[in-house]
PDB file of C-alpha atoms in Angstrom:
ATOM      1  CA  MET G   1      77.041-164.645  95.072  1.00  0.00           C
ATOM      2  CA  PRO G   2      77.954-160.955  95.239  1.00  0.00           C
ATOM      3  CA  LYS G   3      78.662-159.223  91.962  1.00  0.00           C
ATOM      4  CA  SER G   4      81.346-157.041  93.507  1.00  0.00           C
ATOM      5  CA  THR G   5      83.890-157.431  96.223  1.00  0.00           C
ATOM      6  CA  PHE G   6      86.240-154.768  97.576  1.00  0.00           C
ATOM      7  CA  LYS G   7      89.336-155.345  99.735  1.00  0.00           C
ATOM      8  CA  TYR G   8      91.125-152.918 102.015  1.00  0.00           C
ATOM      9  CA  THR G   9      94.386-153.837 103.742  1.00  0.00           C
ATOM     10  CA  ASN G  10      96.777-152.389 106.248  1.00  0.00           C
ATOM     11  CA  ASN G  11      99.239-155.226 105.553  1.00  0.00           C
ATOM     12  CA  GLU G  12      98.196-156.999 108.794  1.00  0.00           C
ATOM     13  CA  VAL G  13      94.496-157.503 108.167  1.00  0.00           C
ATOM     14  CA  THR G  14      92.416-157.301 105.010  1.00  0.00           C
ATOM     15  CA  VAL G  15      88.785-156.192 105.271  1.00  0.00           C
ATOM     16  CA  VAL G  16      86.522-157.603 102.533  1.00  0.00           C
ATOM     17  CA  TRP G  17      83.348-155.750 101.658  1.00  0.00           C
ATOM     18  CA  LYS G  18      80.578-157.336  99.578  1.00  0.00           C
ATOM     19  CA  PRO G  19      78.102-154.476  98.991  1.00  0.00           C
ATOM     20  CA  ASP G  20      75.540-156.734  97.370  1.00  0.00           C
ATOM     21  CA  THR G  21      74.991-158.509 100.726  1.00  0.00           C
ATOM     22  CA  CYS G  22      74.831-155.365 102.862  1.00  0.00           C
ATOM     23  CA  ILE G  23      71.581-154.711 104.697  1.00  0.00           C
ATOM     24  CA  HIS G  24      72.623-151.197 105.657  1.00  0.00           C
ATOM     25  CA  SER G  25      72.315-151.740 109.417  1.00  0.00           C
ATOM     26  CA  ARG G  26      74.741-148.787 109.865  1.00  0.00           C
ATOM     27  CA  ILE G  27      76.519-150.591 112.733  1.00  0.00           C
ATOM     28  CA  CYS G  28      79.913-150.293 111.025  1.00  0.00           C
ATOM     29  CA  TRP G  29      79.962-146.535 110.517  1.00  0.00           C
ATOM     30  CA  THR G  30      78.030-145.544 113.616  1.00  0.00           C
ATOM     31  CA  GLN G  31      80.404-147.437 115.868  1.00  0.00           C
ATOM     32  CA  LEU G  32      83.766-146.991 114.119  1.00  0.00           C
ATOM     33  CA  ARG G  33      83.512-143.836 111.979  1.00  0.00           C
ATOM     34  CA  GLU G  34      87.310-143.504 111.857  1.00  0.00           C
ATOM     35  CA  VAL G  35      87.408-146.521 109.548  1.00  0.00           C
ATOM     36  CA  PHE G  36      83.915-146.731 107.995  1.00  0.00           C
ATOM     37  CA  ASP G  37      82.585-143.459 106.605  1.00  0.00           C
ATOM     38  CA  PRO G  38      79.937-143.611 103.860  1.00  0.00           C
ATOM     39  CA  ALA G  39      80.378-139.922 103.094  1.00  0.00           C
ATOM     40  CA  LYS G  40      83.924-140.551 101.829  1.00  0.00           C
ATOM     41  CA  LYS G  41      85.336-142.356  98.809  1.00  0.00           C
ATOM     42  CA  PRO G  42      86.654-144.910  99.426  1.00  0.00           C
ATOM     43  CA  TRP G  43      84.379-145.362 102.406  1.00  0.00           C
ATOM     44  CA  VAL G  44      86.826-147.656 104.233  1.00  0.00           C
ATOM     45  CA  ASN G  45      89.933-146.055 105.747  1.00  0.00           C
ATOM     46  CA  ILE G  46      91.797-149.152 106.916  1.00  0.00           C
ATOM     47  CA  GLU G  47      94.452-146.943 108.570  1.00  0.00           C
ATOM     48  CA  GLY G  48      91.829-145.248 110.750  1.00  0.00           C
ATOM     49  CA  ALA G  49      92.027-147.646 113.764  1.00  0.00           C
ATOM     50  CA  THR G  50      94.026-150.528 115.158  1.00  0.00           C
ATOM     51  CA  THR G  51      93.750-153.950 113.638  1.00  0.00           C
ATOM     52  CA  ASP G  52      92.027-155.251 116.811  1.00  0.00           C
ATOM     53  CA  ALA G  53      89.427-152.490 116.676  1.00  0.00           C
ATOM     54  CA  ILE G  54      88.751-153.140 113.029  1.00  0.00           C
ATOM     55  CA  ILE G  55      88.324-156.887 113.589  1.00  0.00           C
ATOM     56  CA  GLU G  56      85.997-156.275 116.551  1.00  0.00           C
ATOM     57  CA  GLN G  57      83.790-153.970 114.462  1.00  0.00           C
ATOM     58  CA  VAL G  58      83.751-156.183 111.352  1.00  0.00           C
ATOM     59  CA  ARG G  59      82.581-159.133 113.465  1.00  0.00           C
ATOM     60  CA  LYS G  60      79.458-157.089 114.359  1.00  0.00           C
ATOM     61  CA  CYS G  61      78.300-156.883 110.762  1.00  0.00           C
ATOM     62  CA  PRO G  62      74.900-158.596 110.794  1.00  0.00           C
ATOM     63  CA  SER G  63      74.800-159.438 107.092  1.00  0.00           C
ATOM     64  CA  GLY G  64      78.322-160.698 106.616  1.00  0.00           C
ATOM     65  CA  ALA G  65      78.905-157.956 103.983  1.00  0.00           C
ATOM     66  CA  LEU G  66      82.055-157.132 105.915  1.00  0.00           C
ATOM     67  CA  SER G  67      84.509-159.884 106.700  1.00  0.00           C
ATOM     68  CA  TYR G  68      88.264-160.065 107.214  1.00  0.00           C
ATOM     69  CA  PHE G  69      91.295-162.260 107.004  1.00  0.00           C
ATOM     70  CA  MET G  70      94.701-161.957 108.565  1.00  0.00           C
ATOM     71  CA  ASN G  71      97.349-161.428 105.914  1.00  0.00           C
ATOM     72  CA  THR G  72      99.662-163.883 107.648  1.00  0.00           C
ATOM     73  CA  THR G  73      97.219-166.739 107.073  1.00  0.00           C
ATOM     74  CA  GLY G  74      96.380-165.678 103.555  1.00  0.00           C
ATOM     75  CA  GLU G  75      93.154-165.110 101.726  1.00  0.00           C
ATOM     76  CA  ASN G  76      93.113-168.488 100.039  1.00  0.00           C
ATOM     77  CA  THR G  77      93.073-170.642 103.188  1.00  0.00           C
ATOM     78  CA  ALA G  78      91.170-173.768 102.329  1.00  0.00           C
ATOM     79  CA  GLU G  79      87.682-173.912 103.841  1.00  0.00           C
ATOM     80  CA  LYS G  80      88.543-177.208 105.511  1.00  0.00           C
ATOM     81  CA  ASP G  81      91.387-175.425 107.337  1.00  0.00           C
ATOM     82  CA  ILE G  82      89.152-172.812 108.871  1.00  0.00           C
ATOM     83  CA  GLN G  83      88.432-173.574 112.485  1.00  0.00           C
ATOM     84  CA  SER G  84      85.610-172.134 114.531  1.00  0.00           C
ATOM     85  CA  GLU G  85      85.463-172.034 118.270  1.00  0.00           C
ATOM     86  CA  VAL G  86      82.342-173.698 119.578  1.00  0.00           C
ATOM     87  CA  ALA G  87      80.222-171.255 121.544  1.00  0.00           C
ATOM     88  CA  SER G  88      79.121-172.588 124.903  1.00  0.00           C
ATOM     89  CA  ILE G  89      75.857-170.695 124.600  1.00  0.00           C
ATOM     90  CA  MET G  90      74.192-169.933 121.267  1.00  0.00           C
ATOM     91  CA  ASN G  91      72.836-166.389 121.220  1.00  0.00           C
ATOM     92  CA  ILE G  92      69.963-165.768 118.828  1.00  0.00           C
ATOM     93  CA  GLN G  93      67.838-162.630 118.650  1.00  0.00           C
ATOM     94  CA  ILE G  94      64.572-162.187 116.837  1.00  0.00           C
ATOM     95  CA  LYS G  95      64.348-158.587 115.649  1.00  0.00           C
ATOM     96  CA  PRO G  96      60.861-157.116 115.513  1.00  0.00           C
ATOM     97  CA  ASN G  97      59.878-156.770 111.808  1.00  0.00           C
ATOM     98  CA  GLY G  98      63.390-157.897 110.873  1.00  0.00           C
ATOM     99  CA  PRO G  99      65.877-160.760 110.652  1.00  0.00           C
ATOM    100  CA  ILE G 100      66.968-163.485 112.969  1.00  0.00           C
ATOM    101  CA  LEU G 101      70.383-162.471 114.364  1.00  0.00           C
ATOM    102  CA  ILE G 102      72.862-165.094 115.498  1.00  0.00           C
ATOM    103  CA  THR G 103      75.371-163.179 117.557  1.00  0.00           C
ATOM    104  CA  THR G 104      77.847-165.994 118.107  1.00  0.00           C
ATOM    105  CA  ASP G 105      80.023-167.807 115.602  1.00  0.00           C
ATOM    106  CA  CYS G 106      78.126-170.504 113.773  1.00  0.00           C
ATOM    107  CA  GLU G 107      78.275-172.982 110.936  1.00  0.00           C
ATOM    108  CA  ILE G 108      75.605-172.631 108.189  1.00  0.00           C
ATOM    109  CA  THR G 109      74.793-175.706 106.148  1.00  0.00           C
ATOM    110  CA  HIS G 110      73.270-174.646 102.819  1.00  0.00           C
ATOM    111  CA  SER G 111      70.640-176.663 100.981  1.00  0.00           C
ATOM    112  CA  ASP G 112      73.316-177.955  98.557  1.00  0.00           C
ATOM    113  CA  GLY G 113      75.289-179.329 101.506  1.00  0.00           C
ATOM    114  CA  ARG G 114      77.994-176.659 101.372  1.00  0.00           C
ATOM    115  CA  LYS G 115      79.100-175.532 104.830  1.00  0.00           C
ATOM    116  CA  GLU G 116      80.123-172.005 105.725  1.00  0.00           C
ATOM    117  CA  ILE G 117      81.650-170.737 108.967  1.00  0.00           C
ATOM    118  CA  LYS G 118      80.233-167.352 109.962  1.00  0.00           C
ATOM    119  CA  GLN G 119      82.022-165.340 112.641  1.00  0.00           C
ATOM    120  CA  GLY G 120      80.526-162.489 114.598  1.00  0.00           C
ATOM    121  CA  THR G 121      76.907-161.621 113.864  1.00  0.00           C
ATOM    122  CA  THR G 122      74.871-163.323 111.122  1.00  0.00           C
ATOM    123  CA  ALA G 123      71.492-162.073 109.958  1.00  0.00           C
ATOM    124  CA  LEU G 124      69.117-164.722 108.588  1.00  0.00           C
ATOM    125  CA  CYS G 125      66.102-163.831 106.425  1.00  0.00           C
ATOM    126  CA  ARG G 126      62.774-164.175 108.164  1.00  0.00           C
ATOM    127  CA  CYS G 127      60.469-162.552 105.603  1.00  0.00           C
ATOM    128  CA  GLY G 128      61.296-165.046 102.828  1.00  0.00           C
ATOM    129  CA  GLU G 129      61.906-162.285 100.248  1.00  0.00           C
ATOM    130  CA  SER G 130      65.730-161.910 100.476  1.00  0.00           C
ATOM    131  CA  SER G 131      67.610-162.315  97.223  1.00  0.00           C
ATOM    132  CA  ASN G 132      70.575-163.582  99.271  1.00  0.00           C
ATOM    133  CA  LYS G 133      68.919-166.447 101.172  1.00  0.00           C
ATOM    134  CA  PRO G 134      69.458-167.702 103.788  1.00  0.00           C
ATOM    135  CA  TYR G 135      70.900-164.281 104.695  1.00  0.00           C
ATOM    136  CA  CYS G 136      68.911-161.096 105.179  1.00  0.00           C
ATOM    137  CA  ASP G 137      69.423-158.398 102.543  1.00  0.00           C
ATOM    138  CA  GLY G 138      67.068-155.807 104.040  1.00  0.00           C
ATOM    139  CA  THR G 139      64.147-156.588 101.741  1.00  0.00           C
ATOM    140  CA  HIS G 140      61.853-156.955 104.776  1.00  0.00           C
ATOM    141  CA  ARG G 141      61.731-153.145 104.958  1.00  0.00           C
ATOM    142  CA  LYS G 142      60.677-152.821 101.304  1.00  0.00           C
ATOM    143  CA  VAL G 143      57.916-155.420 101.540  1.00  0.00           C
ATOM    144  CA  GLY G 144      56.541-154.207 104.847  1.00  0.00           C
ATOM    145  CA  PHE G 145      57.269-157.450 106.748  1.00  0.00           C
ATOM    146  CA  GLU G 146      55.742-157.386 110.206  1.00  0.00           C
ATOM    147  CA  ALA G 147      56.243-159.975 112.965  1.00  0.00           C
ATOM    148  CA  GLU G 148      57.303-159.913 116.565  1.00  0.00           C
TER     149      GLU G 148
END
């Protein structure tokens, strides 16, 4: 569980950032610098792009460190009320020396039986060293993990 959570809203959408789960893939700020700029404080400028552009970019976050909710549905929507569209084709990528990327929405069932809907891209640990299992936290780089 992340130790810190930050929220940024434009009154239509709220972006949630959990820095403890970030694997620093740089996808957010290299593809939507108007909103995500690590050189600035705060690094998220929620007014920098349209709500649709922000949602599209947040869904690309491979670690799930960035997520969002629509303010009209509310942050406290019960997990049982969250619906996920079933992908007709599951898209999974094995990154050389890195995580397993699921690039379609998916449901993760944890070892304790808890279920979690993940939207967009999800990065799963492949090296076994992540402190955020089953998700990748970038530790594979530190430990020199190598695999095709």
